[in-house]
Tab-separated table of C-alpha atoms and ligand atoms in Angstrom:
chain	number	residue	atom	x	y	z
A	1	MET	CA	-11.233	-18.141	0.948
A	2	ASN	CA	-9.503	-15.224	-0.740
A	3	ARG	CA	-7.478	-13.400	1.937
A	4	TYR	CA	-4.708	-11.906	-0.165
A	5	GLY	CA	-6.438	-10.652	-3.293
A	6	ILE	CA	-6.812	-7.025	-4.211
A	7	ILE	CA	-9.746	-5.262	-5.842
A	8	MET	CA	-8.556	-3.684	-9.068
A	9	SER	CA	-10.849	-0.632	-8.894
A	10	GLU	CA	-9.259	0.329	-5.575
A	11	LEU	CA	-5.889	0.594	-7.316
A	12	GLY	CA	-7.190	2.673	-10.230
A	13	PHE	CA	-6.679	-0.035	-12.843
A	14	CYS	CA	-10.137	0.265	-14.351
A	15	ALA	CA	-10.518	3.414	-16.442
A	16	GLU	CA	-7.405	3.053	-18.588
A	17	LEU	CA	-6.812	-0.682	-18.553
A	18	LEU	CA	-9.706	-2.947	-17.662
A	19	ASP	CA	-12.637	-0.890	-19.006
A	20	PRO	CA	-11.341	-0.956	-22.591
A	21	PHE	CA	-10.066	-4.524	-22.256
A	22	ILE	CA	-13.401	-5.885	-21.022
A	23	PHE	CA	-15.867	-3.685	-22.905
A	24	GLN	CA	-14.047	-3.771	-26.246
A	25	HIS	CA	-12.339	-7.176	-26.323
A	26	VAL	CA	-13.690	-9.643	-23.757
A	27	ASP	CA	-17.217	-8.542	-24.685
A	28	VAL	CA	-16.768	-9.624	-28.327
A	29	ILE	CA	-15.164	-12.957	-27.417
A	30	ALA	CA	-17.652	-13.793	-24.664
A	31	ARG	CA	-20.673	-13.105	-26.854
A	32	LYS	CA	-19.199	-15.330	-29.580
A	33	LEU	CA	-18.127	-18.209	-27.319
A	34	LEU	CA	-20.783	-18.136	-24.598
A	35	PRO	CA	-23.856	-16.576	-26.249
A	36	ALA	CA	-26.263	-18.510	-24.018
A	37	PHE	CA	-24.845	-16.814	-20.928
A	38	CYS	CA	-24.254	-13.186	-21.789
A	39	GLU	CA	-25.382	-10.232	-23.786
A	40	THR	CA	-23.335	-7.038	-23.949
A	41	LEU	CA	-20.996	-6.878	-20.973
A	42	ASP	CA	-21.735	-3.597	-19.229
A	43	SER	CA	-19.991	-3.859	-15.882
A	44	TYR	CA	-17.521	-6.048	-14.054
A	45	ARG	CA	-15.768	-6.720	-10.790
A	46	ALA	CA	-12.077	-7.496	-11.115
A	47	PHE	CA	-9.808	-8.745	-8.360
A	48	THR	CA	-6.776	-10.924	-7.866
A	49	VAL	CA	-6.290	-14.205	-6.055
A	50	LEU	CA	-2.933	-15.214	-4.637
A	51	TYR	CA	-2.092	-18.723	-3.483
A	52	ASP	CA	1.166	-19.527	-1.735
A	53	ALA	CA	2.132	-23.048	-0.702
A	54	GLU	CA	5.127	-22.016	1.383
A	55	LYS	CA	3.908	-19.116	3.501
A	56	ASP	CA	0.741	-18.786	5.559
A	57	GLY	CA	-1.001	-18.289	2.252
A	58	ASP	CA	-4.296	-19.336	0.779
A	59	ARG	CA	-3.887	-22.743	-0.866
A	60	GLU	CA	-7.238	-23.433	-2.440
A	61	LEU	CA	-10.708	-22.061	-3.054
A	62	ALA	CA	-13.874	-23.967	-2.180
A	63	MET	CA	-16.545	-24.884	-4.699
A	64	HIS	CA	-18.724	-21.974	-5.795
A	65	TYR	CA	-20.234	-20.212	-8.770
A	66	ASP	CA	-19.511	-16.611	-9.558
A	67	ASN	CA	-21.585	-13.467	-9.300
A	68	ALA	CA	-20.958	-12.979	-13.000
A	69	GLU	CA	-22.469	-13.879	-16.342
A	70	VAL	CA	-19.014	-14.793	-17.644
A	71	THR	CA	-15.671	-14.951	-15.864
A	72	LEU	CA	-12.232	-14.488	-17.342
A	73	ASN	CA	-9.555	-15.961	-15.097
A	74	VAL	CA	-5.991	-15.185	-16.200
A	75	ASN	CA	-2.725	-16.145	-14.583
A	76	ILE	CA	-0.584	-13.065	-13.959
A	77	GLY	CA	2.419	-14.666	-12.315
A	78	GLY	CA	4.100	-17.289	-10.211
A	79	THR	CA	5.406	-20.790	-10.697
A	80	TRP	CA	3.486	-23.509	-8.946
A	81	GLU	CA	2.330	-27.081	-8.803
A	82	GLY	CA	-1.232	-28.193	-8.224
A	83	GLY	CA	-3.794	-25.392	-8.225
A	84	GLN	CA	-5.912	-26.696	-11.103
A	85	VAL	CA	-9.302	-25.068	-11.553
A	86	ALA	CA	-11.886	-27.866	-11.525
A	87	PHE	CA	-15.301	-27.422	-13.157
A	88	TYR	CA	-18.426	-29.446	-12.290
A	89	GLY	CA	-21.105	-28.198	-14.704
A	90	LEU	CA	-23.797	-25.577	-14.276
A	91	ALA	CA	-25.006	-24.835	-10.764
A	92	THR	CA	-28.600	-25.306	-11.942
A	93	ARG	CA	-27.949	-28.899	-13.060
A	94	GLU	CA	-26.726	-32.087	-11.471
A	95	GLU	CA	-23.033	-31.998	-10.658
A	96	THR	CA	-20.837	-33.575	-13.338
A	97	GLU	CA	-17.430	-35.211	-13.057
A	98	ALA	CA	-14.613	-32.738	-12.576
A	99	LEU	CA	-13.066	-31.170	-15.634
A	100	GLU	CA	-9.683	-29.926	-14.470
A	101	VAL	CA	-7.946	-27.018	-16.131
A	102	SER	CA	-4.214	-26.640	-15.432
A	103	LEU	CA	-3.520	-23.081	-16.402
A	104	LYS	CA	-0.035	-22.338	-17.643
A	105	ARG	CA	1.739	-19.166	-16.617
A	106	GLY	CA	0.097	-16.249	-18.437
A	107	HIS	CA	-2.809	-18.325	-19.727
A	108	GLY	CA	-6.480	-17.871	-18.912
A	109	VAL	CA	-9.849	-19.550	-18.990
A	110	LEU	CA	-13.187	-17.992	-19.919
A	111	HIS	CA	-16.233	-19.662	-18.396
A	112	ALA	CA	-19.868	-19.068	-17.556
A	113	GLY	CA	-20.212	-17.633	-14.058
A	114	LEU	CA	-22.845	-20.277	-13.449
A	115	GLU	CA	-20.274	-23.084	-13.807
A	116	LEU	CA	-19.566	-24.669	-10.446
A	117	HIS	CA	-15.833	-24.599	-9.868
A	118	LYS	CA	-13.125	-24.693	-7.266
A	119	ALA	CA	-9.377	-24.143	-7.121
A	120	GLN	CA	-7.562	-27.341	-6.153
A	121	PRO	CA	-4.854	-27.000	-3.491
A	122	ILE	CA	-1.558	-25.579	-4.647
A	123	THR	CA	1.248	-27.919	-3.554
A	124	GLN	CA	4.322	-25.835	-4.390
A	125	GLY	CA	5.171	-22.243	-5.231
A	126	ARG	CA	2.829	-19.299	-5.809
A	127	ARG	CA	-0.028	-18.695	-8.203
A	128	HIS	CA	-1.323	-15.181	-8.832
A	129	ASN	CA	-4.415	-14.753	-11.009
A	130	LEU	CA	-6.597	-11.900	-12.165
A	131	ILE	CA	-10.290	-12.731	-11.989
A	132	MET	CA	-12.735	-10.665	-14.015
A	133	TRP	CA	-16.370	-11.231	-13.134
A	134	CYS	CA	-18.097	-9.768	-16.174
A	135	ARG	CA	-21.714	-8.729	-15.891
A	136	SER	CA	-24.475	-8.349	-18.437
A	137	SER	CA	-27.400	-6.378	-17.040
A	138	GLY	CA	-29.514	-7.571	-19.995
A	139	ILE	CA	-29.335	-11.071	-18.478
A	140	ARG	CA	-29.158	-10.470	-14.736
A	141	ASN	CA	-31.983	-7.945	-14.710
A	142	ASP	CA	-34.235	-10.902	-15.648
A	143	LEU	CA	-32.539	-13.592	-13.582
A	144	CYS	CA	-30.326	-13.018	-10.564
A	145	PRO	CA	-27.206	-15.203	-11.037
A	146	MET	CA	-26.962	-15.849	-7.302
A	147	CYS	CA	-30.500	-16.901	-6.310
A	148	PHE	CA	-31.971	-17.655	-9.775
A	149	GLN	CA	-35.046	-15.520	-9.053
A	150	GLU	CA	-36.272	-12.583	-11.070
A	151	PRO	CA	-34.824	-9.581	-9.229
A	152	ARG	CA	-36.713	-6.438	-8.314
A	153	VAL	CA	-34.265	-3.838	-9.534
A	154	LEU	CA	-34.133	-0.665	-7.468
A	155	PRO	CA	-31.767	2.253	-7.803
A	156	THR	CA	-28.819	1.825	-5.533
A	157	ASN	CA	-25.905	4.008	-4.600
A	158	LYS	CA	-23.819	4.993	-7.565
A	159	PHE	CA	-20.699	3.116	-6.568
A	160	TYR	CA	-21.887	-0.436	-6.226
A	161	HIS	CA	-24.718	-1.684	-8.367
A	162	GLU	CA	-23.566	-5.328	-8.626
A	163	GLY	CA	-24.129	-5.371	-12.345
A	164	PHE	CA	-27.867	-4.714	-12.358
A	165	ALA	CA	-29.166	-1.694	-14.261
A	166	VAL	CA	-32.225	0.357	-13.452
A	167	PRO	CA	-34.500	-0.047	-16.460
A	168	GLY	CA	-34.694	2.963	-18.782
A	169	GLY	CA	-36.910	5.916	-18.097
A	170	VAL	CA	-35.452	6.855	-14.735
A	171	SER	CA	-33.486	10.079	-15.031
A	172	ALA	CA	-30.053	10.351	-13.473
A	173	ASP	CA	-31.390	12.983	-11.021
A	174	ALA	CA	-34.296	10.793	-9.956
A	175	THR	CA	-31.957	7.835	-9.508
A	176	ARG	CA	-29.633	9.901	-7.348
A	177	GLU	CA	-32.492	11.133	-5.191
A	178	MET	CA	-33.875	7.635	-4.742
A	179	SER	CA	-30.501	6.208	-3.833
A	180	GLU	CA	-29.928	8.976	-1.330
A	181	ASP	CA	-33.294	8.163	0.260
A	182	LEU	CA	-32.469	4.484	0.407
A	183	TYR	CA	-28.912	4.557	1.653
A	184	ASP	CA	-28.199	7.815	3.458
B	1	AKG	O1	-8.198	-19.669	-8.201
B	1	AKG	C1	-8.709	-19.547	-9.288
B	1	AKG	O2	-8.059	-19.604	-10.334
B	1	AKG	C2	-10.203	-19.360	-9.367
B	1	AKG	C3	-10.705	-18.223	-8.536
B	1	AKG	C4	-12.189	-18.084	-8.603
B	1	AKG	O3	-12.867	-18.950	-9.067
B	1	AKG	C5	-12.865	-16.880	-8.092
B	1	AKG	O4	-12.209	-16.072	-7.420
B	1	AKG	O5	-14.064	-16.706	-8.355
B	2	FE2	FE1	-14.909	-18.317	-9.227
């Protein structure tokens, strides 16, 4: 469970910092390294995780896959022991033996969102990471990364579209009207 993380958009870190970082840099690297999992990255959800072995902190994160086409997980501080990120292969396949990544301070790992993974318990110190769930509507519009079904994409409110994009042809005004009908 992530009880102490913060959502980067709520702190205003997106427009000047994360938008250019993800859309101009991570996008190029992700499409080169993980072409089977992403096309152009066109939205993201970024948040932090904070583990603390000494206080009443979170110590670990249970096995899951991400609501992302690709995830960039970067350490942004702390000194710690334990806390490896363990990977078990794609959620759509049989579970493999754990591949454990011990991130060093300031280092990161880029992986497919579909990779099953968990954070092993931290045994000493604190670990603070920035998690960027990067989305590619070109992929998720055809296959929802959570339920593996083809989604029916409807306009939603303008703040929270979870990475899907309404297919072309719908004007901004029409989208706004539809979302007002649906959610007001
Ligand atoms: O603790 C970590 O480094 C991994 C966090 C994670 O997998 C997530 O928040 O989706
Ligand atoms: Fe994750």
